[in-house]
């Protein structure tokens, strides 16, 4: 087992940040640790990376107990902290070489991680000259230097613009083919885009631990469509897999389908066959988002 957490509780003064938490993560697997701000995500990650001790319970990484086999646990884990602390005035290669020295990792490994994280075209710049997306790559490269089996990434995609987001997600997915990745986020879409499984935490307690495929079963889909003219709701009910139609305002309708198949083209064909014009057409997966809201509100 790559990560094993058994009955972990963490108390800061009078504040209980984690309350009797247990879960496991296998290799290779990308698991999302999802929860609102203050849920206890960073606290759990700091315990797994041996930065802080739990008040009660046991945790191990790669089979090494974080309290009693700390050195081995540290060697097994790469960590990208929440606010990715970097030395902005250092050059990318300088920074990674420095850490390679500290970790007693060869210089060729530095070149390997630069290649792996797509940093090569930017490696001659100072970290301060890089975009947020490239800074995250430096953080990932740093976490990968000692070639750990387990990667712990604390909110790796928070604050990235949409293009950077796609690049970093793809990079994490690539890394996750070989390693165990445990990443935190407060956004359900991040989990949907990257993870095999999600562990949802709220107020220090685990409220769900499920494979994404399980969550998607029985999921509904909402298509939002605007026609150029009024349409009877009963008429739209003739579409296949429809479970609910609601005229939200004007000629805009929210149509709920009980299928995971993308229904936009069916709506488009339906409009065409009935000589309706579509002014806008959008789709959203309703239930994963609302499930998260239900579990954490
Ligand atoms: P998350 O990462 O999910 O936003 P954290 O693990 O950072 O949550 O925090 C969980 C709770 O513990 C919060 O209420 C936070 O204020 C509290 N907390 C975190 N670190 C400390 C600390 N060093 N001292 C006191 N309270 C803390
Ligand atoms: Mg946090």
CSV table of C-alpha atoms and ligand atoms in Angstrom, one decimal:
chain,number,residue,atom,x,y,z
A,1,UNK,CA,0.0,0.0,0.0
A,2,UNK,CA,1.5,3.4,-1.0
A,3,UNK,CA,-0.3,5.4,1.6
A,4,UNK,CA,-2.0,4.0,4.7
A,5,UNK,CA,-3.7,6.2,7.2
A,6,UNK,CA,-5.3,4.7,10.3
A,7,UNK,CA,-7.4,6.7,12.8
A,8,UNK,CA,-5.4,9.9,12.5
A,9,UNK,CA,-6.5,12.8,14.7
A,10,UNK,CA,-4.8,16.1,14.8
A,11,UNK,CA,-5.5,18.8,17.4
A,12,UNK,CA,-4.0,22.3,17.2
A,13,UNK,CA,-4.5,23.8,20.7
A,14,UNK,CA,-8.3,23.5,21.1
A,15,UNK,CA,-8.9,23.1,17.4
A,16,UNK,CA,-9.5,19.6,16.1
A,17,UNK,CA,-8.3,19.7,12.5
A,18,UNK,CA,-8.6,15.9,11.8
A,19,UNK,CA,-11.0,13.6,13.5
A,20,UNK,CA,-10.2,9.9,13.4
A,21,UNK,CA,-9.4,9.7,9.7
A,22,UNK,CA,-8.6,6.4,7.9
A,23,UNK,CA,-7.9,5.7,4.2
A,24,UNK,CA,-5.5,3.9,1.8
A,25,UNK,CA,-4.0,4.7,-1.6
A,26,UNK,CA,-2.5,2.1,-4.0
A,27,UNK,CA,0.1,2.4,-6.7
A,28,UNK,CA,-0.3,3.6,-9.4
A,29,UNK,CA,-3.4,5.7,-8.6
A,30,UNK,CA,-4.3,9.4,-8.7
A,31,UNK,CA,-6.5,10.2,-5.7
A,32,UNK,CA,-8.1,13.6,-5.2
A,33,UNK,CA,-8.4,14.9,-1.6
A,34,UNK,CA,-11.3,17.2,-2.0
A,35,UNK,CA,-12.7,19.6,0.6
A,36,UNK,CA,-13.6,23.2,1.3
A,37,UNK,CA,-11.0,25.6,2.8
A,38,UNK,CA,-10.2,24.6,6.4
A,39,UNK,CA,-11.3,21.0,6.0
A,40,UNK,CA,-7.9,19.6,7.0
A,41,UNK,CA,-6.3,18.7,3.7
A,42,UNK,CA,-3.0,20.5,4.2
A,43,UNK,CA,-2.8,19.1,7.8
A,44,UNK,CA,-3.2,15.5,6.5
A,45,UNK,CA,-0.5,16.1,3.8
A,46,UNK,CA,1.9,17.6,6.3
A,47,UNK,CA,1.5,14.5,8.5
A,48,UNK,CA,2.2,12.2,5.5
A,49,UNK,CA,5.3,14.2,4.5
A,50,UNK,CA,6.6,14.1,8.1
A,51,UNK,CA,6.5,17.9,8.6
A,52,UNK,CA,4.2,17.6,11.5
A,53,UNK,CA,3.1,14.8,13.9
A,54,UNK,CA,-0.4,13.5,14.4
A,55,UNK,CA,-2.0,13.7,17.8
A,56,UNK,CA,-3.2,10.2,17.5
A,57,UNK,CA,-3.2,7.3,15.0
A,58,UNK,CA,-0.7,5.9,12.5
A,59,UNK,CA,0.3,6.8,9.0
A,60,UNK,CA,2.7,5.1,6.6
A,61,UNK,CA,4.1,5.9,3.1
A,62,UNK,CA,5.4,3.1,1.0
A,63,UNK,CA,5.1,0.8,4.0
A,64,UNK,CA,7.3,3.1,6.2
A,65,UNK,CA,5.7,4.5,9.4
A,66,UNK,CA,6.0,8.3,9.3
A,67,UNK,CA,7.0,8.4,13.0
A,68,UNK,CA,9.2,5.4,13.5
A,69,UNK,CA,10.8,5.1,10.0
A,70,UNK,CA,10.8,8.8,9.2
A,71,UNK,CA,13.9,8.8,6.9
A,72,UNK,CA,12.6,6.0,4.7
A,73,UNK,CA,9.2,7.6,4.6
A,74,UNK,CA,10.8,10.9,3.5
A,75,UNK,CA,12.7,9.2,0.7
A,76,UNK,CA,9.5,7.6,-0.6
A,77,UNK,CA,7.6,10.9,-0.9
A,78,UNK,CA,7.8,14.0,-3.1
A,79,UNK,CA,5.9,17.0,-1.8
A,80,UNK,CA,4.6,20.1,-3.5
A,81,UNK,CA,3.4,22.4,-0.7
A,82,UNK,CA,0.3,24.6,-1.0
A,83,UNK,CA,2.1,27.9,-1.7
A,84,UNK,CA,5.0,26.4,-3.6
A,85,UNK,CA,7.8,28.2,-1.9
A,86,UNK,CA,10.5,29.1,-4.5
A,87,UNK,CA,13.6,31.4,-4.6
A,88,UNK,CA,12.5,33.8,-7.3
A,89,UNK,CA,16.0,35.1,-8.0
A,90,UNK,CA,17.5,31.7,-8.6
A,91,UNK,CA,17.8,30.2,-12.1
A,92,UNK,CA,15.7,27.1,-12.7
A,93,UNK,CA,18.7,24.9,-13.2
A,94,UNK,CA,20.5,26.5,-10.3
A,95,UNK,CA,17.6,25.8,-7.9
A,96,UNK,CA,17.2,22.2,-9.0
A,97,UNK,CA,21.0,21.5,-8.9
A,98,UNK,CA,21.1,23.0,-5.4
A,99,UNK,CA,18.3,20.7,-4.1
A,100,UNK,CA,19.9,17.8,-6.0
A,101,UNK,CA,23.0,18.4,-3.9
A,102,UNK,CA,21.0,18.5,-0.7
A,103,UNK,CA,19.2,15.2,-1.6
A,104,UNK,CA,22.4,13.7,-2.9
A,105,UNK,CA,20.8,13.2,-6.4
A,106,UNK,CA,22.9,13.1,-9.5
A,107,UNK,CA,23.1,16.1,-11.9
A,108,UNK,CA,21.8,13.8,-14.7
A,109,UNK,CA,18.6,13.4,-12.7
A,110,UNK,CA,18.1,17.2,-12.8
A,111,UNK,CA,18.2,17.1,-16.6
A,112,UNK,CA,15.7,14.2,-16.5
A,113,UNK,CA,13.2,16.0,-14.4
A,114,UNK,CA,13.6,19.2,-16.5
A,115,UNK,CA,12.8,17.1,-19.5
A,116,UNK,CA,9.9,15.3,-17.8
A,117,UNK,CA,8.2,18.4,-16.6
A,118,UNK,CA,8.6,20.3,-19.9
A,119,UNK,CA,10.9,22.9,-18.3
A,120,UNK,CA,13.6,22.7,-20.9
A,121,UNK,CA,12.7,25.9,-22.9
A,122,UNK,CA,12.5,27.9,-19.6
A,123,UNK,CA,15.4,26.3,-17.7
A,124,UNK,CA,17.8,29.2,-18.5
A,125,UNK,CA,15.4,31.8,-16.8
A,126,UNK,CA,15.1,32.8,-13.2
A,127,UNK,CA,12.1,31.4,-11.4
A,128,UNK,CA,10.9,35.0,-11.0
A,129,UNK,CA,10.6,35.3,-14.7
A,130,UNK,CA,8.4,32.3,-15.1
A,131,UNK,CA,4.6,32.2,-15.3
A,132,UNK,CA,2.6,30.6,-12.5
A,133,UNK,CA,2.2,27.5,-14.6
A,134,UNK,CA,5.9,27.1,-15.1
A,135,UNK,CA,6.6,27.8,-11.4
A,136,UNK,CA,4.3,24.9,-10.6
A,137,UNK,CA,6.4,22.8,-13.0
A,138,UNK,CA,9.5,23.8,-11.1
A,139,UNK,CA,7.8,22.7,-7.9
A,140,UNK,CA,6.8,19.4,-9.5
A,141,UNK,CA,10.4,18.9,-10.8
A,142,UNK,CA,11.7,19.5,-7.3
A,143,UNK,CA,9.2,17.0,-5.8
A,144,UNK,CA,10.3,14.4,-8.4
A,145,UNK,CA,14.1,14.9,-8.0
A,146,UNK,CA,14.8,11.9,-5.7
A,147,UNK,CA,12.4,9.8,-7.8
A,148,UNK,CA,9.9,9.0,-5.0
A,149,UNK,CA,7.1,6.5,-5.5
A,150,UNK,CA,4.5,8.7,-3.9
A,151,UNK,CA,3.8,12.3,-4.8
A,152,UNK,CA,1.8,14.6,-2.5
A,153,UNK,CA,0.6,17.7,-4.2
A,154,UNK,CA,-1.2,20.3,-2.1
A,155,UNK,CA,-3.6,22.3,-4.4
A,156,UNK,CA,-1.3,22.0,-7.5
A,157,UNK,CA,-3.7,23.7,-9.9
A,158,UNK,CA,-5.1,26.6,-7.7
A,159,UNK,CA,-4.5,30.0,-9.3
A,160,UNK,CA,-3.6,28.8,-12.8
A,161,UNK,CA,-5.2,30.2,-15.9
A,162,UNK,CA,-7.2,27.9,-18.1
A,163,UNK,CA,-4.3,27.0,-20.5
A,164,UNK,CA,-1.8,26.4,-17.6
A,165,UNK,CA,-4.5,24.3,-15.9
A,166,UNK,CA,-4.7,22.0,-18.9
A,167,UNK,CA,-0.9,21.6,-19.1
A,168,UNK,CA,-0.4,20.9,-15.4
A,169,UNK,CA,-3.3,18.5,-15.3
A,170,UNK,CA,-1.8,16.5,-18.2
A,171,UNK,CA,1.6,16.5,-16.6
A,172,UNK,CA,0.1,15.2,-13.3
A,173,UNK,CA,-1.8,12.5,-15.3
A,174,UNK,CA,1.4,11.4,-17.0
A,175,UNK,CA,3.2,11.2,-13.7
A,176,UNK,CA,0.3,9.3,-12.2
A,177,UNK,CA,0.7,6.4,-14.7
A,178,UNK,CA,3.8,5.3,-12.8
A,179,UNK,CA,3.5,6.8,-9.4
A,180,UNK,CA,1.0,7.2,-6.6
A,181,UNK,CA,-0.4,10.8,-6.7
A,182,UNK,CA,-2.4,12.1,-3.8
A,183,UNK,CA,-3.5,15.7,-4.6
A,184,UNK,CA,-5.7,18.1,-2.8
A,185,UNK,CA,-8.2,20.6,-4.3
A,186,UNK,CA,-11.3,22.4,-3.3
A,187,UNK,CA,-12.7,22.2,-6.8
A,188,UNK,CA,-14.7,19.1,-8.0
A,189,UNK,CA,-13.8,19.7,-11.7
A,190,UNK,CA,-10.1,19.2,-10.9
A,191,UNK,CA,-11.0,15.8,-9.5
A,192,UNK,CA,-13.1,14.9,-12.5
A,193,UNK,CA,-10.3,16.0,-14.8
A,194,UNK,CA,-7.4,14.1,-13.2
A,195,UNK,CA,-8.4,11.5,-10.6
A,196,UNK,CA,-9.3,7.8,-10.4
A,197,UNK,CA,-10.8,8.2,-7.0
A,198,UNK,CA,-11.9,10.9,-4.7
A,199,UNK,CA,-11.7,11.2,-0.9
A,200,UNK,CA,-14.0,14.0,0.3
A,201,UNK,CA,-13.1,15.6,3.6
A,202,UNK,CA,-15.2,18.1,5.6
A,203,UNK,CA,-14.5,19.6,9.0
A,204,UNK,CA,-11.7,17.0,9.6
A,205,UNK,CA,-13.9,14.0,8.7
A,206,UNK,CA,-14.1,11.8,5.6
A,207,UNK,CA,-17.5,12.0,4.1
A,208,UNK,CA,-16.9,10.0,0.9
A,209,UNK,CA,-14.3,7.7,-0.6
A,210,UNK,CA,-15.3,6.6,-4.1
A,211,UNK,CA,-14.0,5.7,-7.5
A,212,UNK,CA,-15.0,8.3,-10.1
A,213,UNK,CA,-16.6,5.6,-12.2
A,214,UNK,CA,-18.9,4.7,-9.2
A,215,UNK,CA,-19.8,8.4,-8.7
A,216,UNK,CA,-20.7,8.8,-12.4
A,217,UNK,CA,-23.1,5.9,-12.3
A,218,UNK,CA,-26.6,7.2,-12.0
A,219,UNK,CA,-25.3,10.7,-12.8
A,220,UNK,CA,-27.6,13.1,-14.6
A,221,UNK,CA,-26.8,15.7,-17.1
A,222,UNK,CA,-28.3,19.1,-17.7
A,223,UNK,CA,-28.4,20.7,-21.1
A,224,UNK,CA,-29.2,24.4,-21.2
A,225,UNK,CA,-30.7,25.5,-24.5
A,226,UNK,CA,-32.0,28.8,-25.8
A,227,UNK,CA,-34.4,28.7,-28.7
A,228,UNK,CA,-35.5,31.6,-30.8
A,229,UNK,CA,-39.1,31.0,-29.9
A,230,UNK,CA,-41.3,29.6,-27.2
A,231,UNK,CA,-41.5,25.7,-27.0
A,232,UNK,CA,-44.0,23.7,-24.9
A,233,UNK,CA,-42.2,21.9,-22.1
A,234,UNK,CA,-44.3,18.8,-22.8
A,235,UNK,CA,-42.9,18.9,-26.4
A,236,UNK,CA,-39.3,18.8,-25.1
A,237,UNK,CA,-40.3,15.9,-22.9
A,238,UNK,CA,-40.3,13.8,-26.1
A,239,UNK,CA,-36.5,13.9,-26.2
A,240,UNK,CA,-35.1,10.5,-25.3
A,241,UNK,CA,-33.7,10.0,-21.7
A,242,UNK,CA,-35.4,13.2,-20.5
A,243,UNK,CA,-36.2,13.3,-16.8
A,244,UNK,CA,-37.1,16.9,-16.4
A,245,UNK,CA,-37.7,20.1,-18.4
A,246,UNK,CA,-37.8,23.6,-16.9
A,247,UNK,CA,-38.3,26.9,-18.6
A,248,UNK,CA,-35.9,29.1,-16.6
A,249,UNK,CA,-36.6,32.4,-18.3
A,250,UNK,CA,-37.5,33.7,-21.8
A,251,UNK,CA,-36.9,31.0,-24.3
A,252,UNK,CA,-34.2,29.3,-22.2
A,253,UNK,CA,-34.8,25.7,-21.0
A,254,UNK,CA,-32.9,23.4,-18.6
A,255,UNK,CA,-33.3,19.9,-19.8
A,256,UNK,CA,-32.2,17.1,-17.4
A,257,UNK,CA,-31.3,13.8,-18.9
A,258,UNK,CA,-30.7,10.6,-17.0
A,259,UNK,CA,-27.7,9.5,-19.1
A,260,UNK,CA,-24.0,10.1,-19.2
A,261,UNK,CA,-24.0,10.2,-23.1
A,262,UNK,CA,-23.6,13.8,-24.3
A,263,UNK,CA,-27.1,14.8,-25.4
A,264,UNK,CA,-26.2,18.1,-27.1
A,265,UNK,CA,-26.3,16.7,-30.6
A,266,UNK,CA,-29.7,15.1,-29.9
A,267,UNK,CA,-31.1,18.5,-28.8
A,268,UNK,CA,-29.6,20.1,-31.9
A,269,UNK,CA,-31.1,17.4,-34.2
A,270,UNK,CA,-34.5,17.8,-32.4
A,271,UNK,CA,-34.4,21.5,-32.9
A,272,UNK,CA,-33.6,21.1,-36.6
A,273,UNK,CA,-36.3,18.5,-37.2
A,274,UNK,CA,-38.8,20.9,-35.6
A,275,UNK,CA,-37.7,24.0,-37.4
A,276,UNK,CA,-36.4,25.7,-34.2
A,277,UNK,CA,-33.3,27.8,-34.1
A,278,UNK,CA,-30.8,27.3,-31.3
A,279,UNK,CA,-29.2,30.5,-29.9
A,280,UNK,CA,-27.1,28.8,-27.3
A,281,UNK,CA,-26.4,25.3,-26.1
A,282,UNK,CA,-24.5,24.2,-23.0
A,283,UNK,CA,-24.1,21.1,-21.0
A,284,UNK,CA,-23.2,20.5,-17.3
A,285,UNK,CA,-22.7,17.5,-15.2
A,286,UNK,CA,-25.0,18.2,-12.3
A,287,UNK,CA,-24.6,15.6,-9.7
A,288,UNK,CA,-20.8,15.5,-8.9
A,289,UNK,CA,-20.9,19.2,-8.1
A,290,UNK,CA,-24.1,19.0,-6.2
A,291,UNK,CA,-22.9,15.8,-4.4
A,292,UNK,CA,-19.9,17.8,-3.2
A,293,UNK,CA,-22.1,20.7,-2.1
A,294,UNK,CA,-24.4,18.3,-0.2
A,295,UNK,CA,-21.6,16.5,1.6
A,296,UNK,CA,-19.7,19.6,2.6
A,297,UNK,CA,-22.4,22.2,3.3
B,1,LIG,P1,-7.2,23.0,4.3
B,1,LIG,O1,-5.9,22.7,3.8
B,1,LIG,O2,-8.3,21.9,4.0
B,1,LIG,O3,-7.7,24.3,3.9
B,1,LIG,P2,-5.9,23.0,6.9
B,1,LIG,O4,-5.4,21.6,7.1
B,1,LIG,O5,-4.9,24.0,6.5
B,1,LIG,O6,-7.2,22.9,5.9
B,1,LIG,O7,-6.6,23.5,8.2
B,1,LIG,C1,-7.5,22.8,9.0
B,1,LIG,C2,-7.9,23.5,10.2
B,1,LIG,O8,-6.8,23.6,11.1
B,1,LIG,C3,-8.3,25.0,10.0
B,1,LIG,O9,-9.4,25.3,10.8
B,1,LIG,C4,-7.1,25.7,10.3
B,1,LIG,O10,-7.4,27.0,10.7
B,1,LIG,C5,-6.5,24.9,11.4
B,1,LIG,N1,-5.0,25.0,11.4
B,1,LIG,C6,-4.2,24.6,10.4
B,1,LIG,N2,-2.9,24.8,10.8
B,1,LIG,C7,-2.9,25.3,12.0
B,1,LIG,C8,-1.8,25.6,13.0
B,1,LIG,N3,-0.5,25.5,12.6
B,1,LIG,N4,-2.2,26.1,14.2
B,1,LIG,C9,-3.5,26.2,14.5
B,1,LIG,N5,-4.5,25.9,13.7
B,1,LIG,C10,-4.2,25.4,12.4
B,2,LIG,MG1,-4.7,23.7,2.5
